[in-house]
XYZ file of C-alpha atoms in Angstrom:
692
model
C 0.000 0.000 0.000
C 2.809 2.451 0.819
C 4.152 2.304 -2.739
C 0.685 3.031 -4.140
C 0.212 5.915 -1.684
C 3.553 7.472 -2.570
C 2.912 7.065 -6.299
C -0.417 8.852 -5.933
C 0.506 11.619 -3.515
C 4.051 12.423 -4.609
C 4.248 11.367 -8.252
C 0.619 11.942 -9.260
C 0.172 8.512 -10.657
C -0.748 4.865 -10.207
C 1.722 2.101 -9.378
C 0.478 -1.351 -10.362
C 2.395 -4.260 -8.883
C 3.148 -6.720 -11.721
C 2.306 -9.526 -9.288
C -1.329 -8.383 -9.474
C -1.426 -8.833 -13.245
C -2.056 -11.899 -15.394
C -1.461 -12.792 -19.025
C -4.650 -14.877 -19.281
C -7.273 -14.678 -16.515
C -7.871 -10.907 -16.359
C -10.408 -8.645 -14.664
C -13.541 -7.682 -16.584
C -13.594 -4.403 -18.515
C -16.880 -3.470 -16.814
C -15.133 -3.558 -13.439
C -12.368 -1.269 -14.721
C -14.944 1.060 -16.296
C -16.887 1.301 -13.015
C -13.623 2.106 -11.223
C -12.885 4.878 -13.736
C -16.305 6.452 -13.111
C -15.686 6.375 -9.355
C -12.360 8.109 -9.944
C -13.991 10.860 -12.000
C -16.491 11.417 -9.167
C -13.445 12.024 -6.949
C -11.907 14.424 -9.523
C -9.319 12.046 -10.971
C -8.926 10.903 -14.559
C -6.626 8.119 -15.753
C -4.199 8.359 -18.657
C -4.437 5.616 -21.276
C -1.315 3.644 -20.163
C -2.871 3.348 -16.698
C -6.148 2.018 -18.140
C -4.259 -0.446 -20.320
C -2.353 -1.816 -17.320
C -5.495 -1.956 -15.167
C -7.086 -4.181 -17.821
C -4.200 -6.626 -17.300
C -5.046 -7.110 -13.610
C -5.813 -10.697 -12.725
C -9.386 -11.654 -11.878
C -8.155 -12.819 -8.470
C -6.037 -9.805 -7.431
C -7.636 -7.102 -9.581
C -10.763 -6.431 -7.557
C -8.781 -6.078 -4.333
C -6.257 -3.761 -5.990
C -8.976 -1.427 -7.313
C -10.772 -1.410 -3.967
C -7.555 -0.641 -2.050
C -6.552 2.131 -4.450
C -9.995 3.697 -4.273
C -9.809 3.667 -0.471
C -6.447 5.505 -0.616
C -7.996 8.305 -2.680
C -11.122 8.455 -0.515
C -8.983 8.750 2.603
C -6.860 11.437 0.937
C -9.857 13.744 0.615
C -11.855 12.572 3.634
C -14.504 10.659 1.661
C -14.044 7.436 3.642
C -16.286 8.404 6.582
C -19.914 9.385 7.099
C -20.594 13.034 7.940
C -23.463 13.766 10.336
C -23.405 17.358 11.613
C -25.725 18.600 14.345
C -27.994 20.211 11.747
C -28.368 17.947 8.671
C -29.824 20.720 6.503
C -26.873 23.046 7.070
C -26.303 25.856 6.284
C -29.803 27.184 5.633
C -31.273 25.337 8.626
C -28.968 27.145 11.047
C -29.561 30.526 9.391
C -33.350 30.047 9.610
C -33.488 28.682 13.163
C -34.572 30.915 16.023
C -32.124 31.835 18.788
C -34.295 29.884 21.236
C -34.048 26.698 19.149
C -30.267 26.922 18.806
C -29.671 27.696 22.482
C -32.107 25.014 23.744
C -30.524 22.349 21.519
C -27.070 23.307 22.757
C -28.104 23.200 26.434
C -29.738 19.769 26.116
C -26.692 18.447 24.248
C -24.319 19.734 26.943
C -26.492 18.498 29.834
C -26.459 15.002 28.340
C -22.660 15.129 28.041
C -22.995 14.939 24.274
C -25.303 11.910 24.177
C -28.432 13.796 23.053
C -28.760 15.440 19.650
C -31.814 17.005 18.028
C -33.591 14.841 15.471
C -34.428 16.436 12.136
C -35.628 15.040 8.840
C -32.934 15.417 6.227
C -34.379 17.352 3.303
C -33.597 16.583 -0.311
C -30.879 18.905 -1.540
C -30.462 20.477 -4.971
C -28.104 18.432 -7.128
C -24.556 19.787 -7.297
C -23.798 21.296 -10.690
C -20.339 22.846 -10.459
C -17.137 22.603 -12.443
C -14.232 21.102 -10.537
C -10.694 20.500 -11.806
C -9.772 16.939 -12.785
C -6.306 15.667 -11.902
C -4.662 13.335 -14.407
C -2.935 10.243 -13.064
C -0.059 8.722 -15.032
C 1.466 5.248 -14.875
C 4.254 4.947 -12.285
C 6.872 2.202 -12.443
C 8.968 0.707 -9.659
C 11.982 2.503 -11.183
C 10.114 5.813 -10.815
C 9.551 5.082 -7.133
C 13.188 4.114 -6.635
C 14.327 7.382 -8.219
C 11.935 9.305 -5.994
C 13.366 7.491 -2.956
C 16.861 8.626 -3.958
C 15.667 12.204 -4.549
C 13.867 12.242 -1.208
C 16.906 10.982 0.700
C 19.079 13.572 -1.022
C 16.902 16.456 0.229
C 18.944 19.170 1.966
C 16.155 19.807 4.491
C 13.740 17.824 6.647
C 11.392 15.199 5.242
C 7.806 15.069 6.604
C 7.116 12.034 8.797
C 4.513 10.767 6.332
C 7.450 9.521 4.238
C 9.039 7.473 7.027
C 7.223 4.291 6.022
C 8.158 4.770 2.351
C 11.811 5.268 3.329
C 11.756 2.063 5.375
C 10.209 0.207 2.437
C 12.880 1.565 0.097
C 15.571 0.435 2.513
C 14.055 -3.066 2.613
C 13.953 -3.159 -1.203
C 17.679 -2.400 -1.376
C 17.280 1.048 -2.957
C 19.683 2.638 -0.511
C 22.559 0.784 -2.155
C 21.738 2.713 -5.349
C 21.847 5.943 -3.358
C 25.246 5.162 -1.833
C 26.611 4.437 -5.303
C 25.683 7.990 -6.365
C 26.325 10.097 -3.265
C 29.029 10.085 -0.569
C 26.604 11.103 2.193
C 23.068 12.170 3.042
C 22.997 15.999 3.158
C 20.413 16.338 5.930
C 21.645 14.768 9.131
C 18.204 14.021 10.623
C 17.280 11.949 7.550
C 20.611 10.159 7.767
C 20.018 9.252 11.406
C 16.550 7.831 10.717
C 18.053 5.469 8.146
C 20.903 4.626 10.506
C 18.431 3.463 13.149
C 16.797 1.049 10.719
C 20.225 -0.352 9.799
C 21.244 -0.570 13.459
C 18.126 -2.572 14.315
C 18.792 -4.893 11.377
C 22.407 -5.446 12.458
C 23.819 -3.601 9.423
C 26.805 -1.226 9.452
C 26.063 2.416 10.240
C 29.538 3.776 9.402
C 28.169 5.522 6.291
C 25.742 7.578 8.392
C 27.959 8.748 11.256
C 29.892 11.885 10.294
C 29.615 13.919 13.512
C 29.233 13.462 17.245
C 25.663 14.731 17.121
C 24.770 12.048 14.575
C 25.244 9.414 17.285
C 23.052 11.389 19.676
C 20.295 11.683 17.079
C 20.517 7.972 16.291
C 20.060 7.184 19.986
C 17.091 9.573 20.186
C 15.311 8.077 17.160
C 16.062 4.555 18.417
C 14.322 5.555 21.664
C 11.260 6.921 19.859
C 12.225 10.545 20.532
C 12.484 13.487 18.095
C 15.850 13.649 16.286
C 15.889 17.459 16.519
C 17.018 17.173 20.193
C 14.815 20.111 21.119
C 13.643 18.596 24.386
C 14.889 16.282 27.129
C 15.527 12.842 25.664
C 14.673 9.647 27.534
C 16.871 6.906 26.137
C 15.817 3.281 25.827
C 18.054 0.469 26.996
C 20.069 -0.895 24.097
C 21.521 -4.299 23.388
C 25.213 -4.656 24.153
C 25.989 -5.258 20.469
C 24.212 -2.032 19.501
C 26.008 -0.054 22.191
C 29.348 -1.375 20.958
C 28.568 -0.261 17.390
C 27.685 3.255 18.576
C 30.786 3.527 20.775
C 33.032 2.425 17.907
C 31.560 5.096 15.649
C 31.673 7.696 18.397
C 35.380 7.025 18.989
C 35.924 7.910 15.340
C 34.133 11.279 15.314
C 33.709 12.553 18.888
C 34.345 16.263 19.415
C 34.285 18.202 22.674
C 32.650 21.122 20.846
C 29.759 18.953 19.639
C 29.251 17.381 23.064
C 29.051 20.812 24.671
C 26.188 21.840 22.359
C 23.976 19.236 24.062
C 25.738 18.727 27.395
C 22.753 17.641 29.494
C 21.528 15.172 26.857
C 25.022 13.746 26.355
C 25.433 13.071 30.076
C 22.309 10.896 29.872
C 23.567 9.302 26.640
C 26.967 8.429 28.131
C 25.166 6.697 30.999
C 22.936 4.771 28.563
C 25.956 3.660 26.510
C 27.850 2.443 29.622
C 30.951 4.220 28.306
C 33.001 3.141 31.328
C 32.994 -0.441 30.032
C 34.844 0.554 26.880
C 37.402 3.162 27.967
C 39.027 5.159 25.160
C 38.509 8.756 24.074
C 34.730 8.626 24.607
C 35.119 7.693 28.270
C 37.740 10.431 28.805
C 35.475 13.133 27.360
C 32.476 11.786 29.292
C 34.476 12.035 32.535
C 35.370 15.658 31.773
C 31.728 16.641 31.322
C 30.729 14.810 34.499
C 33.432 16.411 36.639
C 34.040 19.901 35.169
C 31.482 22.685 35.458
C 32.344 24.461 32.202
C 34.438 22.489 29.755
C 36.495 24.773 27.505
C 36.373 24.104 23.750
C 37.873 25.549 20.568
C 34.719 27.663 20.235
C 35.153 29.248 23.662
C 37.364 32.015 22.239
C 34.778 32.713 19.514
C 31.909 32.906 22.008
C 33.885 35.279 24.246
C 34.833 37.483 21.306
C 31.240 37.768 20.085
C 29.934 38.392 23.598
C 32.521 41.161 24.080
C 31.827 42.577 20.589
C 35.457 41.933 19.672
C 34.581 41.668 16.003
C 38.138 41.561 14.657
C 38.956 38.462 16.720
C 35.630 36.834 15.849
C 36.138 37.412 12.119
C 39.648 35.934 12.226
C 38.202 32.747 13.713
C 35.145 32.630 11.468
C 37.144 32.964 8.256
C 37.875 29.263 8.682
C 34.224 28.456 9.462
C 32.272 29.785 6.442
C 28.778 28.529 7.323
C 29.105 29.713 10.916
C 30.302 33.082 9.586
C 27.053 33.355 7.610
C 24.980 32.554 10.704
C 26.737 35.225 12.780
C 26.938 37.798 9.973
C 23.990 39.932 11.109
C 25.364 40.373 14.642
C 28.911 40.929 13.382
C 27.758 43.715 11.064
C 25.594 45.363 13.703
C 28.374 45.335 16.320
C 31.262 46.150 13.996
C 32.790 49.608 13.766
C 34.064 48.661 10.316
C 31.148 46.844 8.713
C 32.555 47.226 5.176
C 35.729 45.348 6.154
C 33.653 42.639 7.842
C 31.479 42.275 4.751
C 34.583 42.095 2.542
C 35.955 39.251 4.661
C 32.629 37.433 4.322
C 32.523 37.924 0.556
C 35.939 36.258 0.322
C 34.631 33.052 1.907
C 30.957 33.170 0.810
C 31.556 30.543 -1.871
C 32.366 28.065 0.897
C 29.013 28.521 2.663
C 26.337 25.854 2.124
C 23.734 27.070 -0.373
C 20.931 26.282 2.069
C 22.470 28.623 4.661
C 23.087 31.304 2.037
C 19.410 31.196 1.055
C 18.336 31.519 4.690
C 20.672 34.484 5.101
C 19.376 36.015 1.860
C 15.823 35.941 3.203
C 16.933 37.402 6.531
C 18.823 40.362 5.039
C 16.228 41.157 2.365
C 13.774 41.595 5.262
C 16.086 43.954 7.169
C 14.044 46.399 9.294
C 10.792 45.389 7.552
C 9.238 43.797 10.658
C 9.173 44.867 14.287
C 10.045 41.476 15.686
C 11.585 38.339 14.296
C 9.355 35.287 14.160
C 10.540 31.753 14.758
C 8.122 28.900 14.100
C 9.392 26.192 16.410
C 8.109 22.631 16.105
C 5.207 23.116 18.482
C 4.835 26.843 19.036
C 5.412 30.346 17.748
C 8.345 32.285 19.201
C 8.464 36.059 18.798
C 11.903 37.610 19.338
C 11.752 41.279 20.279
C 14.612 43.602 19.348
C 16.845 44.205 22.348
C 16.942 47.630 23.933
C 19.703 49.813 22.445
C 20.372 47.166 19.778
C 22.100 48.737 16.796
C 19.975 48.807 13.655
C 21.670 47.514 10.541
C 21.606 50.200 7.863
C 19.549 49.268 4.826
C 22.458 50.249 2.574
C 24.602 47.596 4.280
C 21.797 45.010 4.031
C 21.508 45.687 0.284
C 25.232 45.031 -0.141
C 24.928 41.790 1.847
C 22.044 40.654 -0.366
C 24.108 41.427 -3.469
C 27.099 39.493 -2.055
C 24.952 36.455 -1.251
C 23.229 36.503 -4.636
C 26.593 36.553 -6.425
C 27.820 33.607 -4.335
C 24.657 31.626 -5.124
C 24.846 32.375 -8.841
C 28.413 31.023 -8.899
C 27.282 27.868 -7.088
C 24.323 27.361 -9.415
C 26.543 27.638 -12.490
C 27.974 24.285 -11.407
C 24.471 22.727 -11.261
C 23.952 23.688 -14.902
C 20.140 23.488 -14.895
C 19.919 26.148 -17.621
C 22.113 27.437 -20.432
C 21.967 30.300 -22.926
C 19.556 28.295 -25.112
C 17.089 27.706 -22.269
C 13.722 29.436 -22.547
C 12.080 29.248 -19.144
C 8.445 29.812 -18.287
C 7.770 30.361 -14.564
C 4.173 30.266 -13.373
C 2.951 33.259 -11.387
C 2.374 31.023 -8.332
C 6.159 30.811 -7.884
C 6.127 34.333 -6.435
C 3.879 33.258 -3.573
C 5.449 29.906 -2.705
C 8.331 30.109 -0.242
C 11.301 27.758 -0.434
C 10.338 24.404 1.125
C 13.257 24.488 3.568
C 11.299 24.702 6.823
C 8.408 22.331 6.308
C 6.377 21.109 9.239
C 8.099 17.731 9.248
C 6.616 16.208 12.355
C 3.084 17.352 13.068
C 0.547 16.809 10.345
C -0.045 14.425 7.497
C -0.899 16.066 4.219
C -0.214 15.196 0.583
C 1.020 18.745 -0.008
C 4.322 19.748 1.565
C 4.404 23.549 1.432
C 6.370 26.091 3.442
C 4.464 28.165 5.979
C 3.441 31.587 4.729
C 3.152 30.430 1.095
C 0.236 31.740 -0.944
C -1.653 29.610 -3.457
C -3.821 31.201 -6.118
C -7.247 29.623 -6.730
C -7.566 27.330 -9.709
C -9.609 28.535 -12.660
C -12.672 26.516 -11.641
C -12.797 28.248 -8.245
C -12.450 31.859 -9.378
C -16.223 32.394 -9.425
C -17.007 30.337 -6.312
C -18.097 32.407 -3.366
C -18.376 29.881 -0.517
C -15.450 28.484 1.462
C -16.560 25.504 3.551
C -14.299 24.411 6.423
C -14.751 20.902 7.796
C -13.398 18.757 10.615
C -14.042 15.108 11.426
C -12.886 13.235 14.506
C -13.442 10.196 16.681
C -13.159 10.842 20.396
C -14.072 13.625 22.769
C -14.720 17.326 22.187
C -12.987 19.032 19.249
C -14.100 22.454 18.065
C -13.927 24.037 14.617
C -13.698 27.831 14.464
C -13.230 30.548 11.886
C -11.323 33.698 12.870
C -11.850 36.852 10.789
C -9.357 39.727 10.568
C -9.782 43.134 9.018
C -7.120 44.871 6.922
C -5.607 46.442 10.060
C -4.990 42.936 11.524
C -6.540 44.125 14.793
C -10.296 44.097 14.212
C -11.485 40.526 14.690
C -14.576 38.372 14.716
C -15.084 34.654 15.013
C -17.536 31.884 14.280
C -17.501 28.977 16.709
C -19.719 27.113 19.177
C -20.337 30.360 21.106
C -21.456 32.233 17.979
C -22.976 29.986 15.318
C -23.884 32.608 12.770
C -23.197 36.042 11.401
C -24.363 37.593 8.160
C -21.207 36.359 6.425
C -20.637 32.942 8.049
C -22.458 30.036 9.695
C -21.452 27.063 11.875
C -23.113 23.626 11.651
C -23.437 23.200 15.428
C -21.239 22.109 18.323
C -20.831 18.362 19.005
C -19.040 17.508 22.258
C -18.755 13.733 22.115
C -17.902 11.503 19.166
C -17.224 7.897 20.154
C -18.401 6.844 16.680
C -17.245 9.954 14.830
C -18.612 13.471 14.403
C -18.177 16.433 12.109
C -18.494 20.210 12.121
C -18.623 22.654 9.213
C -18.322 26.402 8.714
C -19.467 28.264 5.596
C -17.877 31.608 4.743
C -19.587 33.865 2.212
C -16.639 35.744 0.694
C -18.651 38.653 -0.734
C -20.513 39.312 2.533
C -17.368 38.993 4.672
C -15.608 41.581 2.510
C -18.640 43.859 2.715
C -18.416 43.662 6.521
C -14.788 44.817 6.408
C -12.889 41.530 6.797
C -9.822 40.756 4.674
C -8.747 37.379 6.105
C -10.348 34.277 7.573
C -8.384 31.576 9.395
C -9.343 28.015 10.267
C -8.717 27.056 13.892
C -9.162 23.518 15.247
C -8.970 23.030 19.021
C -9.358 20.169 21.465
C -11.793 21.590 24.018
C -11.498 18.543 26.252
C -9.566 15.366 25.759
C -6.090 14.295 24.658
C -3.768 15.785 22.028
C -4.635 15.301 18.376
C -2.140 12.469 17.976
C -3.891 10.493 20.722
C -7.247 10.579 18.921
C -8.287 7.527 16.954
C -8.811 9.788 13.933
C -8.930 13.510 13.315
C -8.651 15.507 10.094
C -9.702 18.859 8.693
C -9.846 20.648 5.359
C -11.858 22.931 3.142
C -14.125 22.850 0.090
C -14.981 25.491 -2.500
C -18.697 25.804 -3.359
C -20.762 27.928 -5.675
C -24.128 27.383 -3.994
C -24.144 26.644 -0.261
C -27.302 24.538 -0.312
C -26.484 22.555 -3.457
C -25.149 19.019 -3.172
C -24.397 17.098 0.003
C -22.787 18.956 2.892
C -19.625 16.985 2.186
C -18.989 16.632 -1.546
C -15.711 14.849 -2.401
C -15.350 16.643 -5.737
C -15.263 20.051 -4.013
C -12.516 19.202 -1.487
C -9.362 21.198 -2.124
C -7.258 20.252 0.901
C -7.521 17.622 3.612
C -5.012 17.428 6.473
C -4.698 14.649 9.063
C -4.176 16.224 12.477
C -1.622 14.126 14.336
C 0.368 16.776 16.208
C 1.229 16.546 19.905
C -0.714 19.700 20.780
C -4.332 20.617 21.441
C -4.760 23.314 18.811
C -3.720 23.827 15.216
C -3.947 26.649 12.671
C -4.077 24.791 9.319
C -4.484 27.720 6.895
C -6.088 31.086 6.241
C -7.572 32.856 3.224
C -7.013 36.284 1.744
C -10.608 37.026 0.812
C -9.647 39.793 -1.625
C -7.335 37.651 -3.769
C -8.959 34.301 -2.826
C -5.453 33.024 -2.092
C -4.920 30.187 0.360
C -2.166 31.065 2.854
C -0.552 27.910 4.171
C 0.002 27.852 7.948
C 0.124 24.325 9.415
C 1.106 25.837 12.769
C 0.470 23.832 15.937
C 0.670 25.817 19.157
C -0.085 25.680 22.853
C -3.283 27.308 24.186
C -3.322 29.549 27.220
C -3.319 27.661 30.494
C -6.411 29.355 31.917
C -10.000 29.332 30.710
C -11.589 27.126 28.046
C -9.483 26.227 25.022
C -11.393 28.264 22.464
C -10.662 31.166 20.140
C -12.426 33.580 22.490
C -9.723 33.184 25.150
C -6.827 32.751 22.732
C -7.680 35.475 20.214
C -4.553 37.572 20.931
C -2.285 34.565 20.464
C -4.057 33.772 17.183
C -3.615 37.355 15.967
C 0.124 37.183 16.715
C 0.399 33.947 14.746
C -1.505 35.295 11.746
C 0.419 38.580 11.671
C 3.708 36.685 11.801
C 2.579 34.364 9.005
C 1.662 37.286 6.756
C 5.149 38.742 7.309
C 6.992 35.540 6.364
C 7.267 36.427 2.640
C 9.251 39.510 3.705
C 11.792 37.326 5.521
C 12.023 34.260 3.289
C 13.146 33.566 -0.260
C 10.379 32.529 -2.622
C 10.592 30.093 -5.516
C 10.621 32.865 -8.146
C 13.691 34.399 -6.522
C 15.453 31.017 -6.455
C 14.627 30.335 -10.105
C 15.833 33.802 -11.111
C 19.232 32.909 -9.614
C 19.363 29.743 -11.721
C 18.291 31.662 -14.828
C 21.067 34.204 -14.238
C 23.590 31.425 -13.614
C 22.766 29.812 -16.957
C 22.291 33.079 -18.921
C 18.841 31.710 -19.797
C 15.790 33.639 -21.046
C 12.450 33.931 -19.227
C 9.408 33.802 -21.507
C 5.817 34.858 -20.788
C 4.058 31.997 -22.570
C 4.615 28.314 -21.749
C 4.199 27.515 -25.466
C 7.424 29.423 -26.149
C 9.370 27.608 -23.430
C 11.572 24.532 -23.451
C 11.431 24.375 -19.635
C 8.201 24.974 -17.702
C 7.927 25.612 -13.972
C 4.342 24.898 -12.950
C 2.129 24.180 -9.984
C 1.127 20.532 -10.113
C 2.707 20.038 -13.528
C 5.598 21.118 -15.733
C 9.276 20.143 -15.912
C 9.582 21.373 -12.329
C 6.523 21.095 -10.099
C 6.446 23.670 -7.292
C 4.748 21.061 -5.079
C 7.710 18.687 -5.536
C 9.648 19.699 -2.418
C 11.963 16.673 -2.687
C 13.284 17.620 -6.150
C 13.580 21.296 -5.191
C 15.502 20.539 -1.988
C 17.634 17.864 -3.592
C 18.565 19.473 -6.917
C 17.702 23.186 -6.924
C 18.724 24.455 -3.467
């Protein structure tokens, strides 16, 4: 199943296992035809090679294959469950109901602890008659999947956890040997450590994966079921003696006092878990130092002291031999330096030695110089706002412009070596590239979604949705009380309103009713009338999903959310698979999530996928947490000012190859598209592996 899922979600196609096919006893054409009609109902259409191969399915295996594949698609868009909101004739039923009816129903539902719900006759609805985009599915081979595995592993940034099972399958199929034949190492250390754990458990060598001290620590964390990012206290599992010996042998080869000091408290636990005293050697000596000395000096001690004392000349002398670290400290060095031009000159001399990923991060930082009041950091589970320190020197915009120019020149020189374009290349770049940020900081551990997009990215509506006026949010869960809310912001980002269980309707939006208990599953919906919301002065609307009572999302049996685009609110079923545009499985370790928001003027979807922690007092609803939500949304809207977008990256490659940008894809020999083209902007793995 995992190969079929990856083929569908990542390669936009169908993988058919040859074992399911037969040369003689094949499935009936009527069965294949019925399957094709079901696919069209779900907005998918099959290319001819796919149909031809489906007709070769055996009569024994074919039916099961088609049923399993259909279930994958249904689950992708949320069509695999039954939706029963509080008010079955939503939205008109809620808009027409009296205040007394709505309040009385809510009180009785709450008094019964969610067991009682009002009984209404479901009225016949007008048949849905709307255009929706069809997605073509191509035929995917096992070689295609192997190549995608290699591309995924070669990504320079984090890989979402939804790919973990595919990576394990690729490892079992021997695809990693093909990777090792092409590349000397895995560029992203967290990915490397995940693979190392699988090899360690299988008794295979992990020498290829261990390049630094921290690699061993990450391997131990992943082995223990903990996050590899080492951003919280790690509880290590007991390991077999053979496994400990393998880790110690690798650690002896790479251990560095500097690396140990970066995670001192975690390493002290790790040394204890590894029983380093049994082995002696360099590892045991360093472990003893960190147990017995309060502040172990390292080679970086002089650098830290110099930066703390604003001794920029000394710091620069040290950093000239550490290019990537120089780039990370560049902002502070320039702000504290009395001779910023000399400091910048020293950086320009070594800029070519800085990793391209770090250069791109620095490029985004300096292009946003003085454009926001506070820097925003989206940590794994919460939003961190970093205020400017009192009396902190402001970096002059003229200096920032020179830094940007220096970084761009360094990147262009690097990208000349990649040789994606040449002087004969005619490149068409879709307009969406301007709104999509580089996929370098994806939410890799919280939510499961077939789209992997960077936070703050903007997606234009497809042509079929341009005239649609209704955005319909939905959430489905099994368990206790989860609440769906819509938060509205005006242009000033201060004026707010919200639709939730405390306020079921306004002139521009309506909620389907609050359900507080769902042992067998429940759903809630919100309709937003774009025209009316704009008329009432609102520019943005954000979806908020919160656990009012009960465990974190990940502890629920099932929970997902998404949105639909509708022309007529009362037409079709409340949940219509063909109108679903995004569905996200909520599996984060928090009790609230901000999946996305809409710019109602442009109809752009603004991708958020931001889990956070609610306030510790009062009910966990948007009413209490509105200020926190506003901070999150403001910060998200500012991200394009501080990050590099895909158009900017592609312009660097065009300049590197002396290529020409054309305005019409028909005139191009290389097309950058959204969901299609020679480079697909949704294909984060290819972008991170080959273009960053």
